[in-house]
Coordinates of C-alpha atoms and ligand atoms in Angstrom, one line a residue:
M10 CA -13.2 -1.5 15.8
G11 CA -13.0 1.0 13.0
T12 CA -14.4 0.7 9.6
R13 CA -16.2 -2.4 8.4
L14 CA -15.3 -2.4 4.7
I15 CA -16.0 -4.2 1.4
I16 CA -13.9 -3.2 -1.6
D17 CA -15.2 -3.7 -5.2
T18 CA -12.3 -3.5 -7.5
D19 CA -10.6 -4.0 -10.9
P20 CA -6.9 -4.3 -10.1
G21 CA -5.3 -2.4 -11.6
V22 CA -2.1 -0.9 -10.2
D23 CA -3.8 1.9 -8.2
D24 CA -6.3 -0.7 -7.0
A25 CA -3.4 -2.8 -5.7
F26 CA -2.2 0.2 -3.6
A27 CA -5.8 0.7 -2.3
L28 CA -6.3 -2.9 -1.4
A29 CA -3.0 -3.0 0.4
L30 CA -3.9 0.2 2.3
A31 CA -7.0 -1.4 3.6
A32 CA -5.5 -4.8 4.2
R33 CA -2.6 -3.3 6.3
S34 CA -4.8 -1.0 8.4
A35 CA -5.4 -2.4 11.8
D36 CA -8.4 -0.2 12.3
V37 CA -10.2 -1.6 9.2
D38 CA -12.2 -4.8 9.3
L39 CA -11.9 -5.8 5.6
L40 CA -14.9 -8.1 5.3
G41 CA -14.4 -9.0 1.7
V42 CA -13.3 -8.1 -1.8
T43 CA -15.4 -8.4 -5.0
T44 CA -14.0 -7.9 -8.5
V45 CA -15.3 -6.4 -11.7
F46 CA -14.2 -6.0 -15.3
G47 CA -12.4 -2.7 -16.0
N48 CA -8.7 -2.2 -16.3
V49 CA -8.5 -5.8 -17.5
D50 CA -11.0 -8.6 -17.8
V51 CA -12.7 -9.9 -14.6
E52 CA -10.7 -13.1 -14.7
L53 CA -7.5 -11.1 -14.4
T54 CA -8.9 -8.6 -11.9
T55 CA -10.0 -11.5 -9.7
A56 CA -6.6 -13.2 -9.9
N57 CA -4.8 -9.9 -9.2
A58 CA -7.0 -9.1 -6.1
R59 CA -6.2 -12.5 -4.6
R60 CA -2.5 -12.0 -5.2
V61 CA -2.5 -8.6 -3.5
L62 CA -4.2 -10.1 -0.5
A63 CA -1.7 -12.9 -0.4
L64 CA 1.1 -10.3 -0.6
C65 CA -0.4 -8.6 2.5
D66 CA -0.8 -12.0 4.3
R67 CA -4.6 -11.4 4.3
E68 CA -6.0 -14.5 2.7
D69 CA -8.5 -14.5 5.6
V70 CA -10.4 -12.0 3.3
P71 CA -12.8 -13.7 0.9
V72 CA -12.7 -12.8 -2.8
A73 CA -15.5 -13.3 -5.3
G74 CA -15.6 -12.5 -9.0
G75 CA -18.3 -10.2 -10.4
A76 CA -19.5 -8.6 -13.6
A77 CA -17.6 -9.3 -16.8
R78 CA -19.4 -6.5 -18.7
P79 CA -21.6 -3.4 -18.2
L80 CA -25.2 -3.6 -17.1
V81 CA -26.9 -2.5 -20.4
H82 CA -24.6 -1.8 -23.4
P83 CA -21.6 -3.8 -24.6
R84 CA -18.3 -2.7 -23.2
R85 CA -16.9 0.3 -25.0
T86 CA -13.7 0.6 -23.0
R87 CA -10.7 -1.5 -24.1
P88 CA -8.5 -2.8 -21.3
S89 CA -6.4 0.0 -20.1
S90 CA -2.9 0.2 -21.5
A91 CA -1.8 2.2 -18.4
H92 CA -2.0 -0.9 -16.3
G93 CA -0.3 -3.3 -18.6
D94 CA -1.6 -6.5 -20.2
D95 CA -2.1 -8.3 -16.9
G96 CA -3.4 -5.2 -15.1
L97 CA -0.2 -4.9 -13.0
S98 CA 2.4 -3.7 -15.5
G99 CA 2.9 -7.3 -16.7
R100 CA 4.5 -7.9 -13.3
S101 CA 1.7 -9.8 -11.5
D102 CA 4.1 -12.7 -11.0
V103 CA 6.0 -10.6 -8.6
L104 CA 3.2 -11.2 -6.2
P105 CA 2.7 -14.5 -4.4
A106 CA 0.4 -17.1 -5.8
P107 CA -2.8 -17.1 -3.7
R108 CA -3.7 -20.2 -1.8
R109 CA -7.3 -19.4 -0.9
P110 CA -9.8 -20.2 -3.7
V111 CA -12.3 -17.8 -5.1
E112 CA -15.6 -17.8 -3.2
P113 CA -18.3 -19.7 -5.0
G114 CA -21.5 -17.9 -6.1
G115 CA -20.0 -14.7 -7.4
A116 CA -19.8 -11.1 -6.1
G117 CA -23.5 -10.7 -5.6
R118 CA -23.7 -13.6 -3.2
L119 CA -20.6 -12.5 -1.3
L120 CA -21.8 -8.9 -1.0
A121 CA -25.3 -9.9 0.2
G122 CA -24.0 -12.5 2.6
L123 CA -21.5 -10.1 4.2
L124 CA -24.2 -7.4 4.5
E125 CA -26.7 -9.8 6.0
A126 CA -24.2 -11.0 8.6
A127 CA -22.9 -7.6 9.6
D128 CA -23.9 -6.4 13.0
E129 CA -23.2 -2.8 12.0
P130 CA -23.7 -0.9 8.7
V131 CA -20.8 -1.6 6.2
T132 CA -18.9 0.8 4.1
L133 CA -18.6 -0.2 0.4
A134 CA -15.7 1.2 -1.6
P135 CA -16.2 0.6 -5.3
I136 CA -13.0 1.6 -7.1
G137 CA -13.8 0.2 -10.6
P138 CA -16.9 0.3 -12.7
L139 CA -20.1 0.3 -10.6
T140 CA -21.8 -2.7 -12.2
N141 CA -21.7 -5.0 -9.1
I142 CA -22.9 -2.3 -6.8
A143 CA -25.8 -1.3 -9.1
A144 CA -26.9 -4.9 -9.4
L145 CA -26.8 -5.3 -5.6
L146 CA -28.9 -2.1 -5.0
A147 CA -31.4 -3.2 -7.6
S148 CA -31.8 -6.8 -6.4
R149 CA -31.5 -6.4 -2.6
P150 CA -33.5 -3.3 -1.4
D151 CA -33.7 -5.0 1.9
L152 CA -30.0 -4.6 2.4
H153 CA -29.8 -0.8 1.7
D154 CA -29.9 0.0 5.4
R155 CA -27.0 -2.3 6.0
I156 CA -24.8 0.0 3.9
A157 CA -23.3 2.9 5.9
R158 CA -22.0 4.7 2.8
V159 CA -20.6 4.0 -0.7
V160 CA -17.3 5.7 -1.3
V161 CA -16.8 5.7 -5.0
M162 CA -13.6 6.4 -6.9
G163 CA -15.0 7.9 -10.1
G164 CA -16.3 10.8 -12.0
A165 CA -14.8 14.1 -13.2
V166 CA -16.0 17.6 -12.4
G167 CA -13.7 19.0 -15.0
G168 CA -12.4 17.0 -18.0
G169 CA -12.3 13.2 -18.0
N170 CA -9.5 10.6 -18.7
A171 CA -11.4 7.9 -20.7
T172 CA -12.8 10.6 -22.9
A173 CA -12.7 14.4 -22.9
A174 CA -15.9 14.3 -20.7
A175 CA -15.8 11.0 -18.8
E176 CA -13.7 9.3 -16.1
F177 CA -12.8 5.6 -16.8
N178 CA -14.9 3.9 -14.1
V179 CA -18.1 5.9 -14.9
F180 CA -17.5 5.6 -18.6
S181 CA -17.1 1.9 -18.3
D182 CA -20.7 1.6 -17.1
P183 CA -22.6 4.9 -17.1
E184 CA -26.0 3.2 -16.4
A185 CA -24.6 1.5 -13.3
A186 CA -23.1 4.8 -12.1
H187 CA -26.4 6.6 -12.7
R188 CA -28.2 4.0 -10.5
V189 CA -25.7 4.1 -7.7
L190 CA -25.1 7.8 -7.6
T191 CA -28.5 9.2 -8.3
G192 CA -30.8 6.6 -7.0
G193 CA -30.9 8.2 -3.5
E194 CA -31.0 4.7 -2.0
V195 CA -27.7 4.8 0.0
P196 CA -25.4 7.7 1.1
C197 CA -22.7 8.1 -1.6
V198 CA -19.3 9.9 -1.5
L199 CA -17.9 10.6 -4.9
V200 CA -14.1 10.9 -5.1
P201 CA -13.5 12.4 -8.6
M202 CA -10.3 12.4 -10.6
D203 CA -10.1 16.2 -10.1
V204 CA -9.2 15.5 -6.4
T205 CA -7.2 12.3 -6.9
Y206 CA -4.9 14.2 -9.3
R207 CA -4.0 16.6 -6.5
C208 CA -2.7 13.6 -4.5
A209 CA -0.1 12.3 -7.0
V210 CA 2.9 10.5 -5.5
T211 CA 6.4 11.1 -6.9
A212 CA 8.9 8.6 -8.1
E213 CA 10.9 9.6 -5.0
W214 CA 8.0 8.7 -2.7
L215 CA 7.7 5.4 -4.5
A216 CA 11.4 4.7 -4.0
G217 CA 11.0 5.3 -0.3
L218 CA 8.1 2.9 -0.3
A219 CA 10.2 0.3 -2.1
A220 CA 12.9 0.5 0.6
S221 CA 10.4 0.2 3.4
G222 CA 9.9 -3.6 3.3
P223 CA 8.6 -6.5 1.2
V224 CA 5.1 -5.2 0.7
G225 CA 6.3 -1.8 -0.4
A226 CA 8.9 -3.4 -2.6
A227 CA 6.3 -5.6 -4.3
L228 CA 3.9 -2.7 -4.9
H229 CA 6.8 -0.6 -6.3
A230 CA 7.6 -3.5 -8.7
L231 CA 4.0 -3.2 -10.1
V232 CA 4.3 0.4 -11.2
P233 CA 6.5 0.6 -14.4
D234 CA 3.7 0.8 -17.0
Y235 CA 1.5 2.9 -14.8
L236 CA 4.3 5.4 -13.9
A237 CA 5.2 5.6 -17.6
H238 CA 1.6 6.5 -18.4
Y239 CA 1.4 9.2 -15.7
R240 CA 4.8 10.7 -16.6
K241 CA 3.1 11.5 -19.9
A242 CA -0.3 12.5 -18.4
L243 CA 1.3 14.7 -15.7
G244 CA 4.5 15.8 -17.4
A245 CA 6.2 15.0 -14.2
D246 CA 8.0 12.0 -12.6
A247 CA 4.9 11.0 -10.6
M248 CA 1.7 9.0 -10.7
V249 CA -1.9 9.2 -9.5
I250 CA -3.1 6.3 -7.3
H251 CA -6.8 7.3 -7.7
D252 CA -8.2 4.3 -5.8
A253 CA -6.0 4.7 -2.8
V254 CA -7.4 8.2 -2.3
A255 CA -10.9 6.9 -2.2
V256 CA -10.1 4.0 0.1
A257 CA -8.2 6.5 2.4
E258 CA -11.5 8.5 2.7
A259 CA -13.4 5.3 3.3
I260 CA -11.2 4.3 6.2
A261 CA -10.6 7.8 7.5
P262 CA -13.9 9.7 7.1
G263 CA -13.5 13.4 6.6
L264 CA -10.0 13.1 5.2
L265 CA -11.3 14.7 2.1
R266 CA -13.3 17.9 2.0
T267 CA -16.8 17.2 0.5
E268 CA -19.8 19.2 -0.4
S269 CA -23.4 17.8 -0.8
L270 CA -24.1 18.6 -4.4
P271 CA -26.6 17.5 -7.1
V272 CA -25.0 15.0 -9.4
A273 CA -26.2 13.5 -12.7
V274 CA -24.6 11.0 -15.0
E275 CA -24.9 11.3 -18.8
T276 CA -26.1 7.9 -20.2
S277 CA -26.7 9.0 -23.8
A278 CA -24.7 7.6 -26.6
G279 CA -23.4 11.1 -27.4
P280 CA -19.9 12.6 -26.9
A281 CA -20.6 13.3 -23.3
R282 CA -21.5 9.7 -22.4
G283 CA -20.3 8.8 -18.9
A284 CA -19.8 12.4 -17.9
T285 CA -20.7 13.2 -14.2
V286 CA -22.5 16.5 -14.1
V287 CA -21.9 18.1 -10.7
D288 CA -23.9 21.3 -10.0
R289 CA -21.5 23.5 -8.1
R290 CA -23.6 26.7 -8.5
R291 CA -24.5 28.5 -5.3
S292 CA -27.8 27.0 -3.9
E293 CA -29.5 30.4 -4.1
V294 CA -28.9 30.5 -7.8
R295 CA -29.4 26.8 -8.3
G296 CA -32.9 27.1 -6.9
E297 CA -33.9 29.6 -9.5
T298 CA -33.1 27.3 -12.4
E299 CA -35.9 26.3 -14.7
V300 CA -34.5 22.9 -15.3
P301 CA -35.2 20.5 -12.4
V302 CA -32.0 18.9 -11.0
L303 CA -31.7 15.6 -12.8
G304 CA -29.5 13.8 -10.3
G305 CA -29.4 12.9 -6.7
R306 CA -27.4 14.5 -3.9
V307 CA -23.9 13.2 -3.4
D308 CA -21.1 14.1 -1.0
V309 CA -18.6 15.1 -3.7
A310 CA -14.9 15.4 -2.7
V311 CA -13.9 18.9 -3.7
D312 CA -10.5 19.1 -2.0
A313 CA -7.8 17.1 -0.3
D314 CA -4.7 17.7 1.9
P315 CA -2.1 15.8 -0.3
D316 CA 0.5 15.7 2.5
R317 CA -2.0 14.3 5.0
L318 CA -3.1 11.7 2.4
R319 CA 0.5 10.6 1.6
A320 CA 1.4 10.4 5.3
L321 CA -1.5 8.0 5.8
L322 CA -0.3 5.9 2.8
T323 CA 3.2 5.9 4.1
E324 CA 2.1 5.0 7.7
R325 CA 0.0 2.0 6.5
L326 CA 2.0 0.8 3.5
A327 CA 5.6 1.3 4.5
Q328 CA 5.4 -1.0 7.5
P329 CA 8.2 -3.6 7.5
Ligands
RIB657 O1 -10.0 6.8 -13.6 C1 -9.3 6.2 -12.6 C2 -9.9 4.8 -12.3 O2 -9.9 4.0 -13.5 C3 -9.2 4.0 -11.3 O3 -10.1 3.2 -10.6 C4 -8.2 3.2 -12.1 O4 -8.0 1.9 -11.5 C5 -9.0 2.9 -13.3 O5 -9.8 1.8 -13.1
CA658 CA1 -9.7 0.8 -10.3

């Protein structure tokens, strides 16, 4: 058996691709899915996650709803226009209605229960705000050693997307991101938007996916609003499926090139709130600095092979 995996998500068009990637990977034991506010409210992200699993004929996978707002401060992000009003370009009705009910007790109980029951450490792949994961680490230190690694889609080494400084997932709950990424409690991999942008998929690639079978066709039906957003953001007929890049790394360790680097998260109320500060100076120089490193060490993805990434997506998603 390959990767034991739990995905924490805010679907979200790119989240839908990421969920389908995991759900349709025979070498992945998708133990569960937990949802969080983010692209849209948590009620919608939960409904969307269940629909994507129904599309992939994976309603064996339990889904539980999580945080409706950030840990500390009120939500400062409005639902993302890039994903449409329902989080899936207004096309969520393209997906089958789920039959399996939401798990009772919420995301915290499902995460803890799955980790307690696991006979091997589990990979967590948070691809939305980190609120649920921060709450888990804070409330269940006894489970830290049940977590193999946390592969986070989030952060920006260069400029952000939610603001000039901050990427959306981290900006949505900077305190949660600070706790997860700098707490030093579990091994973390950070997949920042600098790398996900290099793995954009073209409209042509999407058309090929649409022709591959019912799952590809349904995923393609979800993209209009998202593709329109990224046509503006990229200036090209393409889109960035950020979360699928992170889940690809989670299920194929080493797919991305990473460096172990000091990371800090800005949690002030200033213009850089939600920025991920990654210290890429050479260690010889870094050691000379007067200012102690404020963050923890994180395996930060610094490069990707886009063709290899897209080939994995095609192999797993474009199955009939
Ligand atoms: O910045 C990209 C992230 O924000 C992705 O997880 C996308 O789904 C949005 O939530
Ligand atoms: Ca997401």
